[in-house]
Tab-separated table of C-alpha atoms and ligand atoms in Angstrom:
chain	number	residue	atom	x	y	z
A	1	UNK	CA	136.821	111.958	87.612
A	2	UNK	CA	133.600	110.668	87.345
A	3	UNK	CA	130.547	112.725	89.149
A	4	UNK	CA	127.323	111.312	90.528
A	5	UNK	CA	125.655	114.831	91.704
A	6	UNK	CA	122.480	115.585	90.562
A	7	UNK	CA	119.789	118.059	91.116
A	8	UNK	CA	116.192	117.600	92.055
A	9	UNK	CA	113.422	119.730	93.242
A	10	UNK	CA	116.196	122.188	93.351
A	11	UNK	CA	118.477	119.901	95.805
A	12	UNK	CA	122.193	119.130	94.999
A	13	UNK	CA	122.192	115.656	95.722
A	14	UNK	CA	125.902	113.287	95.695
A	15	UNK	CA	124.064	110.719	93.706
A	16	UNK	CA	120.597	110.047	92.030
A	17	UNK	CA	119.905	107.276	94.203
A	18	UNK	CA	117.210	108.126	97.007
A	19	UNK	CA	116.452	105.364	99.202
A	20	UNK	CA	112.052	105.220	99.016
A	21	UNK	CA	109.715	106.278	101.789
A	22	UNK	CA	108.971	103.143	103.613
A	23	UNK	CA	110.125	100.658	106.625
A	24	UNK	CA	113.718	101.062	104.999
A	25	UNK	CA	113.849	104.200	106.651
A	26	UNK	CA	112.624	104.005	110.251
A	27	UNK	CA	115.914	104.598	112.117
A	28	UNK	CA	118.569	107.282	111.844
A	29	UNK	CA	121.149	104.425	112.340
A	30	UNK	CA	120.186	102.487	108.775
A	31	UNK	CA	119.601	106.097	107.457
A	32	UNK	CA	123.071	106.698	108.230
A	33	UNK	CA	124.693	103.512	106.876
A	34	UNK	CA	122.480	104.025	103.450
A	35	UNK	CA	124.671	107.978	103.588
A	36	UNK	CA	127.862	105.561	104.155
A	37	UNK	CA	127.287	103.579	101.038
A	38	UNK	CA	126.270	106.583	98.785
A	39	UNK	CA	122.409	107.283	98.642
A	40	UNK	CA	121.719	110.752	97.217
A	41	UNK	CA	118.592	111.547	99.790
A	42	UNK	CA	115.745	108.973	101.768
A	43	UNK	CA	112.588	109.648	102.048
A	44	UNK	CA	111.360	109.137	105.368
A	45	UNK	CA	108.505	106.336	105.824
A	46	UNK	CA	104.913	108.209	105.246
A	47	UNK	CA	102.905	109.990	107.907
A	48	UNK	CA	99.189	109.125	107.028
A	49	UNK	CA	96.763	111.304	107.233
A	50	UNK	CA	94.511	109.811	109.477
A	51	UNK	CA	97.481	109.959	111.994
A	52	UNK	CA	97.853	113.630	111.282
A	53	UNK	CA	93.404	113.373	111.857
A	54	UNK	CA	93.672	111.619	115.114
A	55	UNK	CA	95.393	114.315	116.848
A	56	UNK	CA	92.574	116.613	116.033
A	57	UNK	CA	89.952	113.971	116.860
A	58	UNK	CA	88.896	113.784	113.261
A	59	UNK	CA	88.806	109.392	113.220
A	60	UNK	CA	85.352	109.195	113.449
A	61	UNK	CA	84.712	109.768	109.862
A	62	UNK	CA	86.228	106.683	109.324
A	63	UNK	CA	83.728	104.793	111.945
A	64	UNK	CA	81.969	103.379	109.220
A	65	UNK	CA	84.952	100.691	108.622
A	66	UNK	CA	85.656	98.875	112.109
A	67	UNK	CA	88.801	96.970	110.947
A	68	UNK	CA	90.181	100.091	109.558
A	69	UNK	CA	89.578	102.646	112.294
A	70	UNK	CA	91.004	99.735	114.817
A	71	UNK	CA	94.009	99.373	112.437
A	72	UNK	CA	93.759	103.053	113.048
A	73	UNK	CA	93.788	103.405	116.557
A	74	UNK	CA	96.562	101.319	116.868
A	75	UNK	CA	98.924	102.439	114.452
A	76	UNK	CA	98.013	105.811	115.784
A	77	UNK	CA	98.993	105.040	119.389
A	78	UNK	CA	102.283	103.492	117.875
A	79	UNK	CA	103.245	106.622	115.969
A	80	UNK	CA	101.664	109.820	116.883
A	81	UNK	CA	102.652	113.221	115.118
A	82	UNK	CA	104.706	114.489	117.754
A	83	UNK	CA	106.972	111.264	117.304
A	84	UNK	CA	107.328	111.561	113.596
A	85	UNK	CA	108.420	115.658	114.040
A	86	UNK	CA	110.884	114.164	116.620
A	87	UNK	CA	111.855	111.902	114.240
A	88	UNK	CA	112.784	114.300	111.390
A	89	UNK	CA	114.750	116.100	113.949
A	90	UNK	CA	116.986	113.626	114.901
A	91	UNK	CA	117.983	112.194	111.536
A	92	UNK	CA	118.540	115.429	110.322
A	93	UNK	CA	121.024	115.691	113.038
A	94	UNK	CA	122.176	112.054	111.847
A	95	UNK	CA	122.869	112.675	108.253
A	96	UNK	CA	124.190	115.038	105.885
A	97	UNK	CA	122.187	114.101	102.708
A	98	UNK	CA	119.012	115.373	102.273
A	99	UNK	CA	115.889	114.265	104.191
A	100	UNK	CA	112.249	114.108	102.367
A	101	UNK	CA	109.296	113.931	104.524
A	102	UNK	CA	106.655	112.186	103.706
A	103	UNK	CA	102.475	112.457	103.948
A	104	UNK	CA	100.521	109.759	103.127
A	105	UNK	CA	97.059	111.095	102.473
A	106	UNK	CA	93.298	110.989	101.049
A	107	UNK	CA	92.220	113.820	101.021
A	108	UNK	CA	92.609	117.797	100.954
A	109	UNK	CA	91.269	118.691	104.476
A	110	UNK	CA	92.818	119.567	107.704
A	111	UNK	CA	95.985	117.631	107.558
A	112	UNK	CA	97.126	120.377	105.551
A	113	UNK	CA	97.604	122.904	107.898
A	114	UNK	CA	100.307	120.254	109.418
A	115	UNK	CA	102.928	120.747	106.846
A	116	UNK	CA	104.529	123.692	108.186
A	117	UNK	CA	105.337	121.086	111.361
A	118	UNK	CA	107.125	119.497	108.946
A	119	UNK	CA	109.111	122.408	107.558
A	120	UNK	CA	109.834	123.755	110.874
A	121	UNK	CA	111.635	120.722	111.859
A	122	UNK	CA	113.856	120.847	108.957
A	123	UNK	CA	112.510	118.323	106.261
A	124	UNK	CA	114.391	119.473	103.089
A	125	UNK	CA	111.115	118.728	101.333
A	126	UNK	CA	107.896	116.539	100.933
A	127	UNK	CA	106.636	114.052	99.039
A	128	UNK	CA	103.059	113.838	99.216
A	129	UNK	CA	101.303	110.153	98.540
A	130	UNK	CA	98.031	110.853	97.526
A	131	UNK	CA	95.909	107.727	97.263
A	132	UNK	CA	91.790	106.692	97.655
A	133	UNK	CA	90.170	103.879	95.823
A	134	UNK	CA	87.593	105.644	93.676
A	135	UNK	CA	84.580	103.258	94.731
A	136	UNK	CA	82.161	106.065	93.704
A	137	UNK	CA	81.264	105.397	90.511
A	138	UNK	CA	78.934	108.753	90.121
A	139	UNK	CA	82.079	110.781	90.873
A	140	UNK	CA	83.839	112.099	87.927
A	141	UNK	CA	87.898	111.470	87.720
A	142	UNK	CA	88.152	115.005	87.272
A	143	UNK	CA	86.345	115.129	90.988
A	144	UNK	CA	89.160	113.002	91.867
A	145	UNK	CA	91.870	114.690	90.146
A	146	UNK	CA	91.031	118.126	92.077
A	147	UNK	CA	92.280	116.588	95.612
A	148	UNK	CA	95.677	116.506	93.956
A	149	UNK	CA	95.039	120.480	92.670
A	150	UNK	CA	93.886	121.445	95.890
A	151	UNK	CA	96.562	120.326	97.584
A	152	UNK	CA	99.543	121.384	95.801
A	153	UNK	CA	97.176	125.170	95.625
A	154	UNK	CA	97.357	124.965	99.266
A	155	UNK	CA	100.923	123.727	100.553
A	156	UNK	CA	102.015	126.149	97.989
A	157	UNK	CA	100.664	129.169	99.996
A	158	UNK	CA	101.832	127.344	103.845
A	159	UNK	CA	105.198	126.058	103.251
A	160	UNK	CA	108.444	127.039	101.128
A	161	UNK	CA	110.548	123.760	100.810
A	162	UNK	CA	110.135	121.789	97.574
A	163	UNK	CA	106.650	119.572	97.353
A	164	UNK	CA	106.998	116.402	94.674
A	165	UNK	CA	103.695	114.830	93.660
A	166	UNK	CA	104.068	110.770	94.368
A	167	UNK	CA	101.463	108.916	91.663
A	168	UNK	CA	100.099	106.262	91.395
A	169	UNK	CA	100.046	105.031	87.645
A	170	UNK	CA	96.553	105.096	86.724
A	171	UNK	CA	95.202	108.141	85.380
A	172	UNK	CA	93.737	108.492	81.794
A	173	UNK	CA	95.692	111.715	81.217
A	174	UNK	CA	99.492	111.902	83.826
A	175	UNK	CA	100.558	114.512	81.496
A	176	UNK	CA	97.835	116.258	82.163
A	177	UNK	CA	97.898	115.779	86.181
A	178	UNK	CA	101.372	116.377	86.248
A	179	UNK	CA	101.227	120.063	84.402
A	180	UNK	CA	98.276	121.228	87.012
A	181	UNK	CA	100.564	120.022	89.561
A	182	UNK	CA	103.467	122.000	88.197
A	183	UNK	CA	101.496	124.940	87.476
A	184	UNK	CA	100.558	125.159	91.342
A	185	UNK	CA	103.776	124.972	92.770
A	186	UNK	CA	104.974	121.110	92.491
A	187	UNK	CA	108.923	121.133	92.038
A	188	UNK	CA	108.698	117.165	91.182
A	189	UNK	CA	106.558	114.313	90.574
A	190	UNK	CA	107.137	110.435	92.083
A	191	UNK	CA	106.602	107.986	88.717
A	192	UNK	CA	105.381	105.882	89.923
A	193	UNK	CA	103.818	104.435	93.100
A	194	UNK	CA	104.002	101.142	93.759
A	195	UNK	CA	100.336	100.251	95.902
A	196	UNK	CA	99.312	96.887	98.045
A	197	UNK	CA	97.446	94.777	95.830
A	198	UNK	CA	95.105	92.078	96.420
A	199	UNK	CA	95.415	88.700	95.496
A	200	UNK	CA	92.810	85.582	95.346
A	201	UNK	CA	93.919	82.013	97.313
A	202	UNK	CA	92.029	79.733	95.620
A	203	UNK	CA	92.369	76.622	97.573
A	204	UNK	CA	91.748	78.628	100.827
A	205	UNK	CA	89.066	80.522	99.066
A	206	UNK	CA	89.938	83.886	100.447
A	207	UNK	CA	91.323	87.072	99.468
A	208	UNK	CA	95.435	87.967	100.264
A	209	UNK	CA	97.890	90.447	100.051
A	210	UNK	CA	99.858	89.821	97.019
A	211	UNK	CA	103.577	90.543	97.009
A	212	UNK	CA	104.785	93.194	98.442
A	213	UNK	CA	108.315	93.920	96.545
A	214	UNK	CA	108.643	94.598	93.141
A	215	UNK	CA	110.293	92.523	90.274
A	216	UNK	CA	112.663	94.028	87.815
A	217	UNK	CA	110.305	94.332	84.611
A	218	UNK	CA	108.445	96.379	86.802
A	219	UNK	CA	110.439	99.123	84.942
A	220	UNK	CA	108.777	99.592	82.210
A	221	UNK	CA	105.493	101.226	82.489
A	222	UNK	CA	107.303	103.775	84.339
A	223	UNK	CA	110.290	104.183	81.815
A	224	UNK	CA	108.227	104.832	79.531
A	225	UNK	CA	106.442	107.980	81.398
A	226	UNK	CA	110.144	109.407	82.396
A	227	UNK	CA	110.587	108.955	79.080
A	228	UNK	CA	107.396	111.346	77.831
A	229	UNK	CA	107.383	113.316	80.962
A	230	UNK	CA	110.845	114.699	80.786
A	231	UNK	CA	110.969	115.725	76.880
A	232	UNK	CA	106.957	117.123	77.492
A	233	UNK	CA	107.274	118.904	80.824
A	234	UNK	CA	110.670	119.597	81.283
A	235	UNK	CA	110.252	121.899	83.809
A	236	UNK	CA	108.992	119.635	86.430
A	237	UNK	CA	111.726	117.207	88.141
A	238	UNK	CA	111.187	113.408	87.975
A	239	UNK	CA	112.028	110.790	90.516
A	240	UNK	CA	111.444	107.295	88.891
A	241	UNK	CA	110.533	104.823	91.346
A	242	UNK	CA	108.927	101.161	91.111
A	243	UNK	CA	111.215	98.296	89.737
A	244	UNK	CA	114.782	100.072	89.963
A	245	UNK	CA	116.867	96.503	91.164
A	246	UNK	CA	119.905	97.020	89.742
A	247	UNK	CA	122.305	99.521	87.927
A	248	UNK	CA	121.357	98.682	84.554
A	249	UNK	CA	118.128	100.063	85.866
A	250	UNK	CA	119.107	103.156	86.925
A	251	UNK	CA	121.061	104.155	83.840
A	252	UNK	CA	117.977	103.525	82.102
A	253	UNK	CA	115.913	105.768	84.283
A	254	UNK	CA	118.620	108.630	83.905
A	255	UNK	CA	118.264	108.061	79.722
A	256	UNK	CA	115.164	108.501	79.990
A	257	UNK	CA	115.161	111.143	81.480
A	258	UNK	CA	114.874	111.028	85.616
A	259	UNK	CA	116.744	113.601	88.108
A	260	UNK	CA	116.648	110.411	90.533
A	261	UNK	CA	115.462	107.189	91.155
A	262	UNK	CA	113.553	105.841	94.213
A	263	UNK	CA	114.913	102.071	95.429
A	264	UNK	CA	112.490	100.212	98.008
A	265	UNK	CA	112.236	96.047	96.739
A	266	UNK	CA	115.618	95.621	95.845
A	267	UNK	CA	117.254	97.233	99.280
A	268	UNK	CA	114.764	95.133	101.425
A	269	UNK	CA	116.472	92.150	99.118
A	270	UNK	CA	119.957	92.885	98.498
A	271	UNK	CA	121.223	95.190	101.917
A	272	UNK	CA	122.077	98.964	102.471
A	273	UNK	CA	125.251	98.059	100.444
A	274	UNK	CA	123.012	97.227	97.079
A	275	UNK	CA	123.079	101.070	97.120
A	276	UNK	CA	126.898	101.225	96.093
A	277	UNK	CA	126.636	98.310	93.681
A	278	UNK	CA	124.507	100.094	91.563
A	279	UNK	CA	126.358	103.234	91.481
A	280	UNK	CA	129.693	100.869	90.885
A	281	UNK	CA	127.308	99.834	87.952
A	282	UNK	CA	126.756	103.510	86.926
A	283	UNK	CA	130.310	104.573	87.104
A	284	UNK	CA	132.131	102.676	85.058
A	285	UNK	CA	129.296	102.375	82.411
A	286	UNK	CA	129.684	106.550	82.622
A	287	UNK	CA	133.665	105.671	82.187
A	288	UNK	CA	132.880	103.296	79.342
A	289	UNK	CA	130.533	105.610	77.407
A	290	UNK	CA	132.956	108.698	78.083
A	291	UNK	CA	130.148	110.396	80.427
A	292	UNK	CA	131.378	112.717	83.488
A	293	UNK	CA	128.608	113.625	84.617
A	294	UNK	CA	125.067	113.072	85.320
A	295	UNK	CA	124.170	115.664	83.073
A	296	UNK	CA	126.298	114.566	80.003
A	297	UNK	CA	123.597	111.879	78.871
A	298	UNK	CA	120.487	112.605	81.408
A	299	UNK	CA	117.134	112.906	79.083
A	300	UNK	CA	119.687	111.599	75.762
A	301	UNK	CA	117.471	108.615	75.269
A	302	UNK	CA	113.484	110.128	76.087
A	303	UNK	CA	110.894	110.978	73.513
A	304	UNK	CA	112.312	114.380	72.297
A	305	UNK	CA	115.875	113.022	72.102
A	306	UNK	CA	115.468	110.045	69.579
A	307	UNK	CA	114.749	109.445	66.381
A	308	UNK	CA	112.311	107.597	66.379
A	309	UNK	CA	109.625	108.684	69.007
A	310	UNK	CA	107.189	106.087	68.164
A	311	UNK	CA	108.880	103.600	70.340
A	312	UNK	CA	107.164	105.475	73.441
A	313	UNK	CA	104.056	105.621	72.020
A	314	UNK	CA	103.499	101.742	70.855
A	315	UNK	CA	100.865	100.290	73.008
A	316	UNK	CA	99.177	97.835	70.439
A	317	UNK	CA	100.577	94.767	70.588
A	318	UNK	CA	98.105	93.635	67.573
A	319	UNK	CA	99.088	96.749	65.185
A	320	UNK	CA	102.693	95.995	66.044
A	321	UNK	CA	103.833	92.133	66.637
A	322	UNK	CA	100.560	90.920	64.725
A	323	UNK	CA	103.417	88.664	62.749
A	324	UNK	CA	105.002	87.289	66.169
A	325	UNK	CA	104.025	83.452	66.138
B	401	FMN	C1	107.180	97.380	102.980
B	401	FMN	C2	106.898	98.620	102.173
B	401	FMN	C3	106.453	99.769	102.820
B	401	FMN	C4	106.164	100.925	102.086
B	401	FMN	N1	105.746	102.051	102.738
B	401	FMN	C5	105.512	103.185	102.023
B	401	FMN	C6	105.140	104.380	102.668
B	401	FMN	O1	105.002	104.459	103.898
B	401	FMN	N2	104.918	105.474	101.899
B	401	FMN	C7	105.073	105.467	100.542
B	401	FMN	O2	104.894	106.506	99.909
B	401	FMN	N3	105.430	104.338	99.903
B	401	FMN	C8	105.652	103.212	100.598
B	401	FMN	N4	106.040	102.069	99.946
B	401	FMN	C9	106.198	102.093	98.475
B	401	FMN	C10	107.679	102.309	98.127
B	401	FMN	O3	108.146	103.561	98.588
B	401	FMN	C11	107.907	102.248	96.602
B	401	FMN	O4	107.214	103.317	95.979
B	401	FMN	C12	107.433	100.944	95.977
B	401	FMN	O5	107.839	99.836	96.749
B	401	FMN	C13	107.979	100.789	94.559
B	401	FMN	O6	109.385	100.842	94.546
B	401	FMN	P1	110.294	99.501	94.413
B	401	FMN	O7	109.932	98.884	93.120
B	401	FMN	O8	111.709	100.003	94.445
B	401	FMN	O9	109.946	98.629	95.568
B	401	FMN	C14	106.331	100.915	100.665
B	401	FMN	C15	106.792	99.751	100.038
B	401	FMN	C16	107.082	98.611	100.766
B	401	FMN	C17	107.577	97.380	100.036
């Protein structure tokens, strides 16, 4: 009998997928059908930060930018704190899988002292989506980089559930990020965010959002991190998220290394039920290969496991397909 458990940041989940924080997961009712077709965990759609702000009368800061702080107002009015704590609540009482909260936030400041709301109402962890457009350019990206320290230093010392580091993929150094995380209490790291890009309409001659979903080569650039990550810093649990569409996918992830994957694009495509295909997918390739479990070939394919570990370090397209015509 095939098994789909796997463990991450200390969880026993039924299966590796974990439906992504987002609109997905606004309702304990789809929450519950994603449990019905065999999701592993969800993270719940992000809390921001300025939300967490606004109930402390902290938006002024952000005065300076009147589209933003009337986006602000509004979204805050739409989903205050209270609701989201509410919220936690009641699909925890939904569901039996378990239930990642999530923080969306900029910065290190008072929003930390709201985690604990977010323990006491029985989040099984948090992901925490750190994210600000460095538009300084006299501050350092080690300036940066210290917002992430600071706050895993911190939630270490005001909650106890499991904290997992979401990324975005553009630092000079992730291994680097990723081991200061870990040494200050980060169970698991997010590879890699997925952020709302920009785009240019040039017959309109204006500037709009690009797409929102992901396409399936999106893979890569992460595989290749879960691939590093998990031989390098072993210790630290990996959720692989951007571009996992389909099963083929998620085997690759779990090669390379992942304790889970994160699905957002491909469940806004395909359904709740995509969920099941993909572990259908992962099954019977695990009956195929002769795999029973998760842990039989997890990490078999990433950069400590092969024998050639060049093939995650090639980046050079001239040193290596300079013959390709
Ligand atoms: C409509 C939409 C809303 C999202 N909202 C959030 C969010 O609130 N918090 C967050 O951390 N990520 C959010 N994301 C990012 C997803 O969780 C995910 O990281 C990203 O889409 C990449 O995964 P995918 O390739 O499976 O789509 C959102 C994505 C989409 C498409």
């Amino acid at each position: 009998m095939t098994k789909l458990e796997t463990n991450y940041l200390g969880l026993t989940l039924k299966s590796p997928i974990i439906v992504s924080s987002s609109g997905l997961n606004s309702s304990a009712e789809r929450i519950q059908k994603y449990q019905e077709f065999g999701a592993g965990a969800v993270v719940l759609k992000s809390l921001f930060e300025e939300q967490i702000l606004q109930e402390v009368s902290h938006l002024e800061q952000y005065s300076d930018y009147t589209e933003a702080t009337d986006y602000l107002k509004y979204y805050v009015q739409a989903n205050n704190v209270q609701e989201y704590i509410n919220f936690i609540k009641t699909v925890k009482k939904a569901v039996s899988i378990p239930v990642i909260a999530s923080v969306n936030c900029v910065s290190d400041n008072q929003w930390l002292s709201f985690a604990s709301r977010i323990q006491e109402a029985g989040a099984d962890a948090l992901e925490v989506n750190i994210f600000y457009l460095p538009l300084n350019p006299s501050r350092t990206a080690n300036e940066y980089e210290r917002v992430y320290c600071n706050v895993a230093e911190t939630l270490q010392k005001i909650i106890t559930i499991p904290v997992a580091f979401k990324l975005g993929s553009h630092f000079t150094n992730p291994l680097h990020v990723i081991e200061q995380l870990r040494y200050r209490g980060a169970k698991g790291v997010v590879l890699f965010n997925r952020f709302f890009e920009p785009d240019l309409d040039i017959h309109g001659m204006k500037v709009v959002p690009a797409t929102i979903f992901s396409n399936p080569s999106d893979i890569r650039y992460t595989l290749r991190w879960v691939g590093i990550v998990s031989h390098l810093i072993p210790e630290i649990d990996i959720s692989a998220s951007t571009g996992v569409h389909d099963g083929e996918a998620l085997v690759k992830m779990l090669l390379a290394g992942a304790n889970s994957v994160q699905v957002c694009s491909a469940i806004y495509r395909n359904g709740p039920q995509h969920i099941q295909t993909m572990l259908q997918f992962l099954t019977e390739w695990m009956n195929q290969k002769g795999f029973k479990k998760i842990d039989d070939f997890r990490g078999n394919l990433n950069y400590g496991h092969i024998p050639d570990p060049t093939h995650y370090e090639r980046s050079q397209f001239m040193k290596y397909f300079s013959n390709y015509e």
